[in-house]
Short mmCIF file of C-alpha atoms and ligand atoms in Angstrom, two decimals:
data_model
loop_
_atom_site.label_atom_id
_atom_site.label_comp_id
_atom_site.label_asym_id
_atom_site.label_seq_id
_atom_site.Cartn_x
_atom_site.Cartn_y
_atom_site.Cartn_z
CA MET U 226 23.61 133.60 3.55
CA CYS U 227 26.95 132.86 3.92
CA HIS U 228 29.64 131.43 1.78
CA ILE U 229 31.00 128.87 3.77
CA ARG U 230 29.66 125.39 1.93
CA SER U 231 29.74 122.50 4.47
CA ASP U 232 30.60 120.26 2.04
CA SER U 233 33.82 121.79 1.09
CA THR U 234 35.53 121.28 4.77
CA ASP U 235 37.02 118.22 3.71
CA LYS U 236 38.21 117.13 0.16
CA THR U 237 41.25 115.19 1.15
CA PHE U 238 39.82 111.82 2.24
CA ASP U 239 39.86 108.82 -0.15
CA PRO U 240 37.31 109.03 -3.11
CA ASP U 241 35.03 106.19 -3.44
CA PRO U 242 35.09 104.90 -6.97
CA ASN U 243 31.09 104.75 -6.96
CA LEU U 244 30.98 108.38 -5.94
CA VAL U 245 29.99 109.78 -9.17
CA VAL U 246 29.42 113.45 -8.47
CA GLY U 247 31.11 114.57 -5.24
CA PHE U 248 31.54 118.05 -4.16
CA GLU U 249 34.40 119.05 -5.92
CA THR U 250 32.71 121.20 -8.65
CA SER U 251 30.01 122.58 -6.41
CA ASP U 252 27.17 120.58 -7.94
CA ASP U 253 23.59 120.43 -7.05
CA ALA U 254 23.40 116.80 -5.30
CA GLY U 255 25.67 113.82 -4.78
CA VAL U 256 25.47 110.98 -7.01
CA TYR U 257 26.43 107.25 -5.70
CA ARG U 258 26.30 104.61 -8.31
CA LEU U 259 24.57 101.15 -6.98
CA SER U 260 25.20 99.33 -10.19
CA ASP U 261 25.82 100.22 -13.84
CA ASP U 262 22.80 101.90 -14.86
CA LEU U 263 21.37 102.84 -11.26
CA ALA U 264 22.52 105.50 -8.91
CA LEU U 265 21.35 107.33 -5.81
CA VAL U 266 21.07 111.21 -5.79
CA GLN U 267 20.92 112.71 -2.73
CA THR U 268 20.59 116.12 -1.20
CA VAL U 269 19.58 118.07 1.80
CA ASP U 270 18.22 121.56 2.18
CA PHE U 271 16.61 123.83 4.91
CA PHE U 272 16.11 127.59 5.75
CA THR U 273 14.20 129.94 8.17
CA PRO U 274 10.76 130.87 6.96
CA ILE U 275 10.89 133.11 3.85
CA VAL U 276 7.16 133.82 3.91
CA ASP U 277 4.67 134.47 6.76
CA ASP U 278 2.15 132.12 5.64
CA PRO U 279 3.32 128.54 7.14
CA TYR U 280 1.59 126.34 4.51
CA ALA U 281 3.22 128.32 1.60
CA PHE U 282 6.58 128.17 3.70
CA GLY U 283 6.33 124.39 3.84
CA GLN U 284 5.58 123.84 -0.02
CA ILE U 285 8.46 126.39 -0.85
CA ALA U 286 10.95 124.46 1.23
CA ALA U 287 9.87 121.17 -0.20
CA ALA U 288 9.95 122.52 -4.03
CA ASN U 289 13.54 124.08 -3.28
CA ALA U 290 14.71 120.54 -1.60
CA LEU U 291 13.51 118.47 -4.58
CA SER U 292 14.99 120.98 -6.96
CA ASP U 293 18.53 119.90 -6.73
CA VAL U 294 17.41 116.31 -7.83
CA TYR U 295 15.74 117.93 -10.78
CA ALA U 296 18.49 120.06 -11.72
CA MET U 297 20.84 116.72 -12.27
CA GLY U 298 17.92 115.10 -14.30
CA GLY U 299 17.38 112.72 -11.45
CA ARG U 300 13.88 111.39 -10.18
CA PRO U 301 13.32 112.12 -6.54
CA LEU U 302 11.77 109.08 -4.69
CA THR U 303 11.68 109.72 -1.15
CA ALA U 304 12.28 112.37 1.43
CA MET U 305 12.80 113.14 5.22
CA ASN U 306 11.47 116.25 7.11
CA ILE U 307 14.27 118.39 8.94
CA ALA U 308 12.32 120.98 11.16
CA CYS U 309 13.70 123.15 14.02
CA PHE U 310 10.88 124.75 16.03
CA PRO U 311 10.44 126.91 19.25
CA CYS U 312 8.06 125.48 21.60
CA ALA U 313 6.15 128.52 22.33
CA ALA U 314 5.28 129.19 18.96
CA GLY U 315 2.60 126.86 18.48
CA MET U 316 2.49 123.29 17.33
CA ASP U 317 -0.29 124.31 14.93
CA VAL U 318 1.93 126.53 13.04
CA LEU U 319 4.61 123.78 12.69
CA ALA U 320 1.77 121.07 11.49
CA ARG U 321 0.90 123.54 8.84
CA ILE U 322 4.57 123.85 7.62
CA LEU U 323 4.67 120.15 7.70
CA GLU U 324 1.27 119.98 5.64
CA GLY U 325 2.86 122.21 2.78
CA GLY U 326 5.52 119.82 2.52
CA ARG U 327 3.68 117.05 2.43
CA ASP U 328 1.19 118.28 -0.08
CA LYS U 329 4.35 119.30 -2.31
CA LEU U 330 6.13 116.02 -2.34
CA ARG U 331 2.72 114.58 -3.07
CA GLU U 332 2.34 116.56 -6.07
CA ALA U 333 5.91 115.58 -7.18
CA GLY U 334 5.00 112.07 -6.50
CA VAL U 335 7.61 111.74 -3.94
CA VAL U 336 7.28 109.58 -0.64
CA LEU U 337 7.66 111.06 2.66
CA VAL U 338 9.37 108.51 4.98
CA GLY U 339 10.09 109.97 8.04
CA GLY U 340 11.89 113.24 9.62
CA HIS U 341 13.21 114.81 12.73
CA THR U 342 12.11 117.93 14.91
CA VAL U 343 14.58 119.40 17.39
CA THR U 344 13.28 122.76 19.38
CA ASP U 345 15.27 125.89 18.33
CA ASN U 346 14.92 129.75 18.88
CA GLU U 347 14.15 130.33 15.42
CA PRO U 348 12.25 127.82 13.21
CA LYS U 349 13.88 126.24 10.30
CA TYR U 350 12.41 123.66 7.74
CA GLY U 351 13.50 121.73 4.82
CA LEU U 352 13.94 118.19 3.86
CA SER U 353 16.57 115.29 2.72
CA VAL U 354 15.49 113.94 -0.67
CA THR U 355 16.85 110.74 -2.25
CA GLY U 356 16.03 109.96 -5.91
CA LEU U 357 17.40 107.54 -8.68
CA ILE U 358 19.28 108.60 -11.63
CA ASP U 359 21.08 106.66 -14.51
CA PRO U 360 24.86 107.20 -13.59
CA ARG U 361 25.58 107.34 -17.38
CA ASN U 362 23.22 110.23 -17.77
CA VAL U 363 23.89 112.62 -15.02
CA ILE U 364 23.39 116.35 -16.00
CA THR U 365 26.16 117.97 -13.99
CA ASN U 366 26.76 121.73 -13.85
CA SER U 367 30.28 120.86 -15.72
CA GLY U 368 29.35 119.95 -19.33
CA ALA U 369 28.50 123.23 -20.71
CA LYS U 370 30.12 123.60 -24.09
CA PRO U 371 31.13 126.55 -26.28
CA GLY U 372 28.59 126.97 -28.73
CA ASP U 373 25.59 126.20 -26.35
CA LEU U 374 22.66 128.30 -25.77
CA LEU U 375 21.78 129.32 -21.82
CA ILE U 376 18.30 128.71 -20.79
CA LEU U 377 16.71 130.10 -17.53
CA THR U 378 13.35 128.44 -16.61
CA LYS U 379 11.97 130.97 -13.85
CA PRO U 380 12.34 134.64 -13.70
CA LEU U 381 14.40 136.32 -10.92
CA GLY U 382 13.46 138.55 -7.91
CA THR U 383 12.54 136.17 -4.71
CA GLY U 384 15.25 137.65 -2.45
CA ILE U 385 14.20 141.13 -3.45
CA LEU U 386 10.39 140.56 -3.23
CA THR U 387 10.50 138.92 0.07
CA THR U 388 12.89 141.73 1.47
CA ALA U 389 10.73 144.35 0.17
CA PHE U 390 8.00 142.87 1.77
CA LYS U 391 9.63 142.68 4.90
CA PHE U 392 10.08 146.37 4.86
CA ASP U 393 6.59 146.91 4.04
CA LYS U 394 7.46 148.34 0.58
CA VAL U 395 5.15 145.90 -1.56
CA SER U 396 1.54 144.73 -1.01
CA GLU U 397 1.01 140.88 -0.58
CA GLY U 398 -0.46 140.90 -3.88
CA ASP U 399 3.04 141.99 -5.34
CA LEU U 400 4.62 139.15 -3.14
CA ALA U 401 2.07 136.74 -4.79
CA GLU U 402 4.15 136.39 -7.81
CA ALA U 403 7.47 135.13 -5.93
CA VAL U 404 5.51 132.78 -3.63
CA SER U 405 4.10 131.27 -6.80
CA PHE U 406 7.08 130.65 -8.42
CA MET U 407 9.30 129.49 -5.29
CA ARG U 408 6.23 126.69 -4.66
CA ALA U 409 6.31 125.72 -8.36
CA LEU U 410 8.18 122.51 -8.91
CA ASN U 411 11.21 122.31 -11.37
CA LYS U 412 9.84 118.90 -12.50
CA ALA U 413 8.63 119.85 -15.67
CA ALA U 414 11.84 121.67 -16.46
CA SER U 415 13.90 118.81 -15.58
CA THR U 416 11.41 116.35 -17.69
CA ALA U 417 11.82 118.73 -20.73
CA MET U 418 15.46 118.81 -20.65
CA VAL U 419 15.92 114.98 -20.03
CA LYS U 420 13.76 114.57 -22.92
CA VAL U 421 15.64 116.35 -25.52
CA GLY U 422 19.19 116.05 -23.89
CA VAL U 423 21.48 118.90 -22.75
CA ASN U 424 24.75 119.46 -21.76
CA ALA U 425 24.78 121.04 -18.32
CA CYS U 426 22.30 122.41 -15.49
CA THR U 427 22.21 123.69 -12.23
CA ASP U 428 19.22 125.31 -10.05
CA ILE U 429 19.47 129.16 -9.36
CA THR U 430 19.59 129.56 -5.33
CA GLY U 431 21.34 131.16 -2.94
CA PHE U 432 24.47 132.52 -5.26
CA GLY U 433 21.81 134.14 -7.64
CA LEU U 434 22.06 133.73 -11.37
CA LEU U 435 25.49 135.06 -11.62
CA GLY U 436 27.04 133.27 -8.84
CA HIS U 437 25.57 129.74 -10.14
CA SER U 438 26.89 130.87 -13.67
CA CYS U 439 30.16 131.29 -12.32
CA GLU U 440 30.16 127.97 -10.70
CA ALA U 441 29.31 125.91 -13.95
CA ALA U 442 31.20 127.88 -16.05
CA LEU U 443 34.39 127.27 -13.79
CA ALA U 444 33.32 123.70 -13.47
CA SER U 445 33.16 123.42 -17.36
CA GLY U 446 36.11 125.50 -18.35
CA VAL U 447 34.24 127.90 -20.35
CA THR U 448 32.76 131.42 -20.24
CA PHE U 449 29.34 132.34 -20.07
CA VAL U 450 27.99 135.34 -21.50
CA ILE U 451 24.88 136.66 -20.14
CA ARG U 452 22.65 139.08 -21.95
CA ALA U 453 20.86 141.27 -18.98
CA ALA U 454 18.03 142.53 -20.90
CA ARG U 455 17.06 139.00 -21.60
CA VAL U 456 16.72 137.61 -18.42
CA PRO U 457 13.25 137.40 -17.28
CA VAL U 458 12.48 139.21 -13.91
CA MET U 459 9.47 139.32 -11.67
CA SER U 460 7.19 142.64 -11.78
CA ARG U 461 8.43 145.55 -9.50
CA VAL U 462 11.95 143.89 -9.15
CA ASP U 463 13.89 146.23 -11.36
CA ASP U 464 12.05 149.29 -9.58
CA LEU U 465 12.92 147.97 -6.21
CA ALA U 466 16.44 147.20 -6.90
CA SER U 467 16.89 150.75 -8.38
CA GLU U 468 15.44 152.29 -4.96
CA GLY U 469 18.36 150.32 -3.45
CA ILE U 470 15.83 147.78 -1.90
CA LEU U 471 17.86 144.68 -1.86
CA PRO U 472 18.59 141.63 0.43
CA GLY U 473 22.08 141.44 2.13
CA GLY U 474 22.90 138.35 0.00
CA ALA U 475 22.94 140.28 -3.25
CA ARG U 476 25.44 142.28 -2.07
CA GLN U 477 27.68 139.51 -0.69
CA ASN U 478 27.02 137.64 -3.75
CA GLN U 479 28.27 140.80 -5.65
CA GLU U 480 31.50 141.07 -4.00
CA TYR U 481 32.30 137.25 -3.66
CA PHE U 482 32.15 136.61 -7.19
CA ALA U 483 33.38 139.91 -8.63
CA ARG U 484 36.73 138.57 -9.54
CA TRP U 485 34.94 135.96 -11.74
CA VAL U 486 32.63 138.26 -13.30
CA HIS U 487 32.66 141.11 -16.03
CA PHE U 488 30.20 143.57 -16.78
CA ASP U 489 30.05 145.61 -19.63
CA ASP U 490 30.14 149.24 -18.78
CA ASP U 491 26.50 150.11 -20.18
CA VAL U 492 24.80 147.47 -17.58
CA PRO U 493 22.98 149.33 -15.14
CA GLN U 494 24.07 148.83 -11.30
CA TYR U 495 20.41 148.07 -10.23
CA LYS U 496 20.61 145.04 -12.77
CA ARG U 497 23.74 143.77 -11.68
CA ALA U 498 22.26 143.52 -8.13
CA VAL U 499 19.27 141.91 -9.74
CA LEU U 500 21.41 139.36 -11.51
CA PHE U 501 22.96 138.62 -8.19
CA ASP U 502 19.63 138.42 -6.26
CA PRO U 503 19.72 135.11 -3.94
CA GLU U 504 16.79 133.04 -4.98
CA THR U 505 15.10 130.54 -3.18
CA SER U 506 13.81 127.54 -5.14
CA GLY U 507 14.69 129.33 -8.52
CA GLY U 508 14.71 128.06 -11.83
CA LEU U 509 16.78 125.72 -13.81
CA LEU U 510 19.56 127.33 -15.86
CA ILE U 511 20.40 124.82 -18.70
CA SER U 512 23.35 124.53 -21.23
CA VAL U 513 21.93 123.21 -24.30
CA PRO U 514 23.41 122.71 -28.02
CA GLU U 515 22.20 125.66 -30.24
CA GLY U 516 20.81 122.91 -32.55
CA THR U 517 18.64 121.50 -29.50
CA ALA U 518 17.36 124.58 -28.03
CA GLN U 519 14.17 125.08 -29.86
CA ARG U 520 13.29 121.96 -29.01
CA LEU U 521 13.80 122.23 -25.39
CA MET U 522 11.88 125.70 -25.59
CA ASP U 523 9.07 123.62 -27.19
CA ALA U 524 9.20 121.01 -24.74
CA LEU U 525 9.05 123.64 -22.05
CA ALA U 526 6.40 125.37 -22.96
CA GLU U 527 4.22 122.16 -23.59
CA LEU U 528 4.83 120.97 -20.30
CA GLY U 529 3.73 124.59 -18.66
CA VAL U 530 7.00 126.16 -18.10
CA GLU U 531 6.00 129.40 -19.32
CA ARG U 532 8.59 132.06 -18.43
CA ALA U 533 11.55 130.18 -19.78
CA SER U 534 14.08 132.27 -22.02
CA VAL U 535 17.57 132.01 -23.75
CA ILE U 536 19.48 134.47 -21.63
CA GLY U 537 23.00 134.08 -23.24
CA GLU U 538 25.37 131.73 -24.61
CA VAL U 539 28.44 129.74 -23.83
CA ILE U 540 32.02 130.59 -25.63
CA PRO U 541 35.39 128.86 -24.86
CA GLY U 542 37.17 129.78 -21.36
CA ARG U 543 40.26 132.06 -21.80
CA ARG U 544 43.02 131.71 -19.41
CA HIS U 545 42.80 135.03 -16.72
CA GLY U 546 39.41 135.75 -18.48
CA PRO U 547 36.45 136.41 -16.64
CA SER U 548 33.99 132.95 -15.95
CA VAL U 549 30.83 135.15 -16.83
CA ARG U 550 30.63 138.22 -18.88
CA VAL U 551 27.47 140.36 -18.57
CA LEU U 552 26.09 142.34 -21.53
CA ALA U 553 23.46 144.82 -21.47
CA SER U 554 21.59 143.07 -24.55
CO1 LIG E 741 21.37 123.47 -6.18
CO1 LIG E 742 24.56 125.38 -7.12
CO1 LIG E 743 20.77 122.66 -2.34
#
Protein backbone atom coordinates (compact mmCIF):
# COMPACT_ATOMS: atom_id res chain seq x y z
CA MET A 1 0.00 0.00 0.00
CA CYS A 2 1.32 3.34 -0.96
CA HIS A 3 -0.29 6.66 -1.51
CA ILE A 4 1.70 7.68 -4.54
CA ARG A 5 -0.62 7.42 -7.49
CA SER A 6 1.20 6.87 -10.72
CA ASP A 7 -1.59 8.75 -12.46
CA SER A 8 -0.90 11.88 -10.44
CA THR A 9 2.69 12.57 -11.45
CA ASP A 10 2.06 14.85 -14.39
CA LYS A 11 -1.07 16.95 -14.59
CA THR A 12 0.49 19.70 -16.62
CA PHE A 13 0.37 18.45 -20.19
CA ASP A 14 -2.24 19.75 -22.63
CA PRO A 15 -5.64 18.21 -22.02
CA ASP A 16 -7.19 16.40 -24.97
CA PRO A 17 -10.80 17.53 -25.52
CA ASN A 18 -11.85 13.89 -25.93
CA LEU A 19 -10.50 12.89 -22.53
CA VAL A 20 -13.85 12.91 -20.74
CA VAL A 21 -12.52 11.57 -17.43
CA GLY A 22 -8.83 11.93 -16.68
CA PHE A 23 -7.04 11.76 -13.35
CA GLU A 24 -7.89 15.11 -11.73
CA THR A 25 -10.57 13.66 -9.49
CA SER A 26 -8.96 10.30 -8.62
CA ASP A 27 -11.67 8.53 -10.55
CA ASP A 28 -11.70 4.79 -11.18
CA ALA A 29 -10.99 4.61 -14.89
CA GLY A 30 -10.14 6.91 -17.77
CA VAL A 31 -12.78 7.70 -20.38
CA TYR A 32 -11.86 8.73 -23.92
CA ARG A 33 -14.55 9.87 -26.35
CA LEU A 34 -14.59 8.28 -29.81
CA SER A 35 -17.84 9.83 -31.02
CA ASP A 36 -20.84 11.65 -29.51
CA ASP A 37 -22.32 8.46 -28.09
CA LEU A 38 -19.32 6.16 -27.77
CA ALA A 39 -16.25 6.28 -25.54
CA LEU A 40 -13.51 3.93 -24.36
CA VAL A 41 -13.23 3.27 -20.65
CA GLN A 42 -9.78 1.98 -19.65
CA THR A 43 -8.13 0.81 -16.46
CA VAL A 44 -5.24 -1.33 -15.22
CA ASP A 45 -4.60 -3.00 -11.87
CA PHE A 46 -2.25 -5.74 -10.63
CA PHE A 47 -0.89 -6.87 -7.27
CA THR A 48 0.87 -9.59 -5.28
CA PRO A 49 -1.07 -12.73 -4.25
CA ILE A 50 -3.64 -12.02 -1.55
CA VAL A 51 -4.57 -15.69 -1.03
CA ASP A 52 -2.56 -18.93 -1.26
CA ASP A 53 -4.77 -20.64 -3.85
CA PRO A 54 -3.43 -19.53 -7.25
CA TYR A 55 -6.75 -20.11 -9.05
CA ALA A 56 -8.66 -17.99 -6.51
CA PHE A 57 -5.98 -15.30 -6.75
CA GLY A 58 -6.47 -15.19 -10.53
CA GLN A 59 -10.23 -14.84 -10.12
CA ILE A 60 -9.85 -12.10 -7.53
CA ALA A 61 -7.33 -10.14 -9.61
CA ALA A 62 -9.66 -10.24 -12.61
CA ALA A 63 -12.77 -9.25 -10.63
CA ASN A 64 -10.75 -6.40 -9.12
CA ALA A 65 -9.46 -5.14 -12.47
CA LEU A 66 -12.93 -5.24 -14.05
CA SER A 67 -14.42 -3.38 -11.10
CA ASP A 68 -13.19 0.07 -12.14
CA VAL A 69 -15.09 -0.22 -15.42
CA TYR A 70 -18.24 -1.39 -13.61
CA ALA A 71 -17.90 1.50 -11.13
CA MET A 72 -18.26 3.97 -14.00
CA GLY A 73 -21.27 2.21 -15.48
CA GLY A 74 -19.23 0.92 -18.41
CA ARG A 75 -19.36 -2.41 -20.23
CA PRO A 76 -15.98 -4.19 -20.20
CA LEU A 77 -15.14 -5.68 -23.59
CA THR A 78 -11.51 -6.86 -23.72
CA ALA A 79 -8.68 -7.48 -21.28
CA MET A 80 -4.94 -8.19 -21.29
CA ASN A 81 -3.00 -10.11 -18.66
CA ILE A 82 -0.07 -8.55 -16.83
CA ALA A 83 1.99 -11.08 -14.90
CA CYS A 84 5.29 -11.07 -13.03
CA PHE A 85 6.59 -14.46 -11.99
CA PRO A 86 9.72 -16.09 -10.52
CA CYS A 87 11.04 -18.85 -12.79
CA ALA A 88 11.68 -21.06 -9.75
CA ALA A 89 8.07 -21.03 -8.59
CA GLY A 90 6.75 -23.54 -11.11
CA MET A 91 4.90 -22.73 -14.28
CA ASP A 92 1.90 -24.79 -13.18
CA VAL A 93 1.23 -22.19 -10.49
CA LEU A 94 1.30 -19.39 -13.04
CA ALA A 95 -0.98 -21.44 -15.28
CA ARG A 96 -3.53 -21.78 -12.44
CA ILE A 97 -3.46 -18.01 -11.79
CA LEU A 98 -4.09 -17.31 -15.46
CA GLU A 99 -6.89 -19.91 -15.55
CA GLY A 100 -8.60 -18.17 -12.65
CA GLY A 101 -8.38 -14.87 -14.50
CA ARG A 102 -9.60 -16.38 -17.75
CA ASP A 103 -12.61 -18.03 -16.13
CA LYS A 104 -13.58 -14.81 -14.37
CA LEU A 105 -13.38 -12.92 -17.66
CA ARG A 106 -15.60 -15.57 -19.25
CA GLU A 107 -18.15 -15.14 -16.50
CA ALA A 108 -18.07 -11.38 -17.16
CA GLY A 109 -18.39 -11.87 -20.93
CA VAL A 110 -15.03 -10.20 -21.52
CA VAL A 111 -12.58 -11.37 -24.21
CA LEU A 112 -8.94 -11.98 -23.31
CA VAL A 113 -6.89 -10.56 -26.18
CA GLY A 114 -3.34 -11.08 -24.96
CA GLY A 115 -0.91 -10.25 -22.23
CA HIS A 116 2.67 -10.09 -21.09
CA THR A 117 4.71 -11.90 -18.43
CA VAL A 118 8.10 -10.90 -17.06
CA THR A 119 10.30 -12.71 -14.53
CA ASP A 120 10.34 -11.12 -11.10
CA ASN A 121 11.20 -12.27 -7.57
CA GLU A 122 7.70 -11.66 -6.29
CA PRO A 123 4.69 -12.91 -8.27
CA LYS A 124 2.17 -10.32 -9.37
CA TYR A 125 -0.91 -10.57 -11.55
CA GLY A 126 -3.59 -8.31 -12.88
CA LEU A 127 -5.13 -7.04 -16.06
CA SER A 128 -5.68 -3.99 -18.18
CA VAL A 129 -9.32 -3.73 -19.16
CA THR A 130 -10.98 -1.82 -21.98
CA GLY A 131 -14.70 -1.20 -22.09
CA LEU A 132 -17.29 0.90 -23.82
CA ILE A 133 -19.52 3.58 -22.41
CA ASP A 134 -21.81 6.36 -23.61
CA PRO A 135 -19.75 9.49 -22.80
CA ARG A 136 -22.97 11.32 -21.85
CA ASN A 137 -23.80 8.73 -19.19
CA VAL A 138 -20.52 8.21 -17.37
CA ILE A 139 -20.98 7.64 -13.64
CA THR A 140 -18.04 9.37 -11.98
CA ASN A 141 -17.10 9.82 -8.33
CA SER A 142 -17.76 13.57 -8.58
CA GLY A 143 -21.55 13.70 -9.05
CA ALA A 144 -22.78 13.13 -5.47
CA LYS A 145 -25.45 15.65 -4.42
CA PRO A 146 -26.82 16.78 -1.04
CA GLY A 147 -29.89 14.70 -0.25
CA ASP A 148 -28.46 11.53 -1.83
CA LEU A 149 -28.32 8.28 0.09
CA LEU A 150 -25.10 6.22 0.08
CA ILE A 151 -25.33 2.52 -0.71
CA LEU A 152 -22.46 0.03 -0.30
CA THR A 153 -22.80 -3.28 -2.17
CA LYS A 154 -20.27 -5.57 -0.40
CA PRO A 155 -19.33 -5.92 3.28
CA LEU A 156 -15.92 -4.70 4.50
CA GLY A 157 -13.05 -6.72 5.90
CA THR A 158 -10.94 -8.38 3.18
CA GLY A 159 -7.73 -6.69 4.38
CA ILE A 160 -8.28 -7.64 8.02
CA LEU A 161 -9.28 -11.24 7.23
CA THR A 162 -6.39 -11.92 4.86
CA THR A 163 -3.96 -10.40 7.38
CA ALA A 164 -5.45 -12.50 10.19
CA PHE A 165 -5.07 -15.61 8.04
CA LYS A 166 -1.39 -14.85 7.42
CA PHE A 167 -0.87 -14.75 11.19
CA ASP A 168 -2.91 -17.92 11.83
CA LYS A 169 -5.63 -15.99 13.68
CA VAL A 170 -8.46 -17.34 11.52
CA SER A 171 -9.15 -20.62 9.76
CA GLU A 172 -9.43 -21.25 6.04
CA GLY A 173 -13.19 -21.41 6.65
CA ASP A 174 -13.24 -17.88 8.11
CA LEU A 175 -11.27 -16.63 5.12
CA ALA A 176 -13.74 -18.23 2.70
CA GLU A 177 -16.28 -15.43 3.10
CA ALA A 178 -13.66 -12.84 2.13
CA VAL A 179 -12.56 -14.93 -0.86
CA SER A 180 -16.11 -15.30 -2.13
CA PHE A 181 -16.73 -11.54 -1.92
CA MET A 182 -13.36 -10.67 -3.49
CA ARG A 183 -14.00 -12.85 -6.50
CA ALA A 184 -17.59 -11.69 -6.92
CA LEU A 185 -17.96 -9.38 -9.91
CA ASN A 186 -19.44 -5.92 -9.44
CA LYS A 187 -21.27 -6.51 -12.71
CA ALA A 188 -24.74 -7.04 -11.19
CA ALA A 189 -24.37 -3.99 -8.93
CA SER A 190 -23.29 -1.92 -11.93
CA THR A 191 -26.20 -3.16 -14.05
CA ALA A 192 -28.63 -2.23 -11.26
CA MET A 193 -27.29 1.31 -10.88
CA VAL A 194 -27.20 1.95 -14.62
CA LYS A 195 -30.81 0.74 -14.85
CA VAL A 196 -32.21 3.06 -12.15
CA GLY A 197 -29.86 6.03 -12.69
CA VAL A 198 -27.55 7.30 -9.92
CA ASN A 199 -25.48 10.43 -9.26
CA ALA A 200 -22.05 9.00 -8.44
CA CYS A 201 -20.12 5.80 -7.84
CA THR A 202 -16.69 4.52 -6.94
CA ASP A 203 -15.47 1.06 -6.01
CA ILE A 204 -13.93 0.44 -2.61
CA THR A 205 -10.34 -0.77 -2.85
CA GLY A 206 -7.01 0.07 -1.21
CA PHE A 207 -7.95 3.37 0.45
CA GLY A 208 -10.82 1.70 2.30
CA LEU A 209 -14.42 2.87 2.61
CA LEU A 210 -13.45 6.18 4.22
CA GLY A 211 -10.54 6.92 1.87
CA HIS A 212 -12.63 6.42 -1.25
CA SER A 213 -15.47 8.32 0.42
CA CYS A 214 -13.06 11.24 0.95
CA GLU A 215 -12.05 11.23 -2.70
CA ALA A 216 -15.66 11.15 -3.87
CA ALA A 217 -16.84 13.81 -1.38
CA LEU A 218 -13.94 16.11 -2.30
CA ALA A 219 -14.50 15.59 -6.02
CA SER A 220 -18.25 16.26 -5.58
CA GLY A 221 -17.86 19.26 -3.25
CA VAL A 222 -20.11 17.68 -0.62
CA THR A 223 -19.87 15.98 2.78
CA PHE A 224 -20.52 12.25 3.17
CA VAL A 225 -22.18 11.18 6.43
CA ILE A 226 -21.36 7.52 7.18
CA ARG A 227 -23.29 5.70 9.89
CA ALA A 228 -20.80 3.14 11.25
CA ALA A 229 -23.38 0.73 12.67
CA ARG A 230 -25.07 0.40 9.27
CA VAL A 231 -21.93 -0.50 7.34
CA PRO A 232 -21.97 -4.23 6.51
CA VAL A 233 -18.91 -6.09 7.78
CA MET A 234 -17.81 -9.71 7.22
CA SER A 235 -17.96 -12.07 10.19
CA ARG A 236 -15.03 -12.03 12.67
CA VAL A 237 -13.79 -8.69 11.31
CA ASP A 238 -14.95 -6.51 14.22
CA ASP A 239 -13.47 -8.96 16.74
CA LEU A 240 -10.17 -9.15 14.91
CA ALA A 241 -9.97 -5.36 14.66
CA SER A 242 -10.65 -4.95 18.38
CA GLU A 243 -7.80 -7.41 19.04
CA GLY A 244 -5.60 -5.08 16.98
CA ILE A 245 -5.17 -7.46 14.05
CA LEU A 246 -4.98 -4.93 11.23
CA PRO A 247 -3.15 -4.67 7.93
CA GLY A 248 -0.55 -1.89 7.74
CA GLY A 249 -2.68 -0.21 5.10
CA ALA A 250 -5.53 0.38 7.57
CA ARG A 251 -3.24 2.50 9.75
CA GLN A 252 -1.70 4.28 6.77
CA ASN A 253 -5.15 5.14 5.42
CA GLN A 254 -6.21 6.40 8.83
CA GLU A 255 -3.18 8.70 9.05
CA TYR A 256 -3.32 9.90 5.48
CA PHE A 257 -7.04 10.74 5.38
CA ALA A 258 -7.31 11.97 9.01
CA ARG A 259 -7.56 15.62 8.05
CA TRP A 260 -10.67 15.05 5.92
CA VAL A 261 -12.54 12.71 8.27
CA HIS A 262 -14.33 13.59 11.48
CA PHE A 263 -15.40 10.80 13.85
CA ASP A 264 -18.04 11.41 16.46
CA ASP A 265 -16.64 10.56 19.91
CA ASP A 266 -18.81 7.47 20.33
CA VAL A 267 -17.42 5.69 17.23
CA PRO A 268 -15.23 2.90 18.72
CA GLN A 269 -11.53 2.90 17.79
CA TYR A 270 -11.66 -0.61 16.29
CA LYS A 271 -14.58 0.46 14.08
CA ARG A 272 -12.57 3.39 12.73
CA ALA A 273 -9.90 0.93 11.62
CA VAL A 274 -12.49 -1.34 9.97
CA LEU A 275 -13.87 1.61 8.00
CA PHE A 276 -10.32 2.27 6.76
CA ASP A 277 -9.57 -1.40 6.00
CA PRO A 278 -7.88 -1.63 2.58
CA GLU A 279 -10.26 -3.73 0.52
CA THR A 280 -9.34 -5.88 -2.45
CA SER A 281 -12.08 -6.10 -5.05
CA GLY A 282 -14.52 -4.36 -2.69
CA GLY A 283 -18.05 -3.29 -3.44
CA LEU A 284 -19.44 -0.24 -5.16
CA LEU A 285 -20.24 2.86 -3.12
CA ILE A 286 -23.18 4.50 -4.87
CA SER A 287 -24.63 7.97 -4.30
CA VAL A 288 -28.27 7.89 -5.33
CA PRO A 289 -31.13 10.40 -5.05
CA GLU A 290 -33.27 9.53 -2.02
CA GLY A 291 -36.34 9.02 -4.22
CA THR A 292 -34.50 6.40 -6.31
CA ALA A 293 -32.79 4.58 -3.45
CA GLN A 294 -35.51 2.01 -2.85
CA ARG A 295 -35.67 1.17 -6.53
CA LEU A 296 -31.91 0.66 -6.51
CA MET A 297 -32.10 -1.60 -3.45
CA ASP A 298 -34.86 -3.63 -5.16
CA ALA A 299 -32.85 -3.91 -8.39
CA LEU A 300 -29.74 -4.99 -6.45
CA ALA A 301 -31.70 -7.68 -4.59
CA GLU A 302 -33.29 -8.87 -7.83
CA LEU A 303 -29.84 -9.30 -9.41
CA GLY A 304 -28.47 -11.22 -6.43
CA VAL A 305 -26.49 -8.48 -4.64
CA GLU A 306 -27.45 -9.68 -1.18
CA ARG A 307 -25.43 -7.60 1.25
CA ALA A 308 -26.10 -4.11 -0.14
CA SER A 309 -26.97 -1.57 2.56
CA VAL A 310 -27.79 2.10 2.92
CA ILE A 311 -24.85 3.32 5.00
CA GLY A 312 -25.33 7.07 5.12
CA GLU A 313 -26.26 10.21 3.24
CA VAL A 314 -24.82 13.24 1.49
CA ILE A 315 -25.07 16.74 2.94
CA PRO A 316 -23.81 20.08 1.58
CA GLY A 317 -20.06 20.63 1.77
CA ARG A 318 -18.82 23.24 4.22
CA ARG A 319 -15.72 25.33 3.78
CA HIS A 320 -13.16 24.05 6.34
CA GLY A 321 -15.58 21.27 7.31
CA PRO A 322 -14.68 17.57 7.06
CA SER A 323 -15.37 15.75 3.78
CA VAL A 324 -16.56 12.69 5.65
CA ARG A 325 -18.36 12.68 8.97
CA VAL A 326 -18.70 9.32 10.73
CA LEU A 327 -21.55 8.80 13.20
CA ALA A 328 -21.83 5.75 15.44
CA SER A 329 -25.37 4.95 14.29
CO1 LIG B 1 -11.51 1.96 -8.35
CO1 LIG C 1 -11.16 5.09 -6.40
CO1 LIG D 1 -8.18 0.59 -9.75
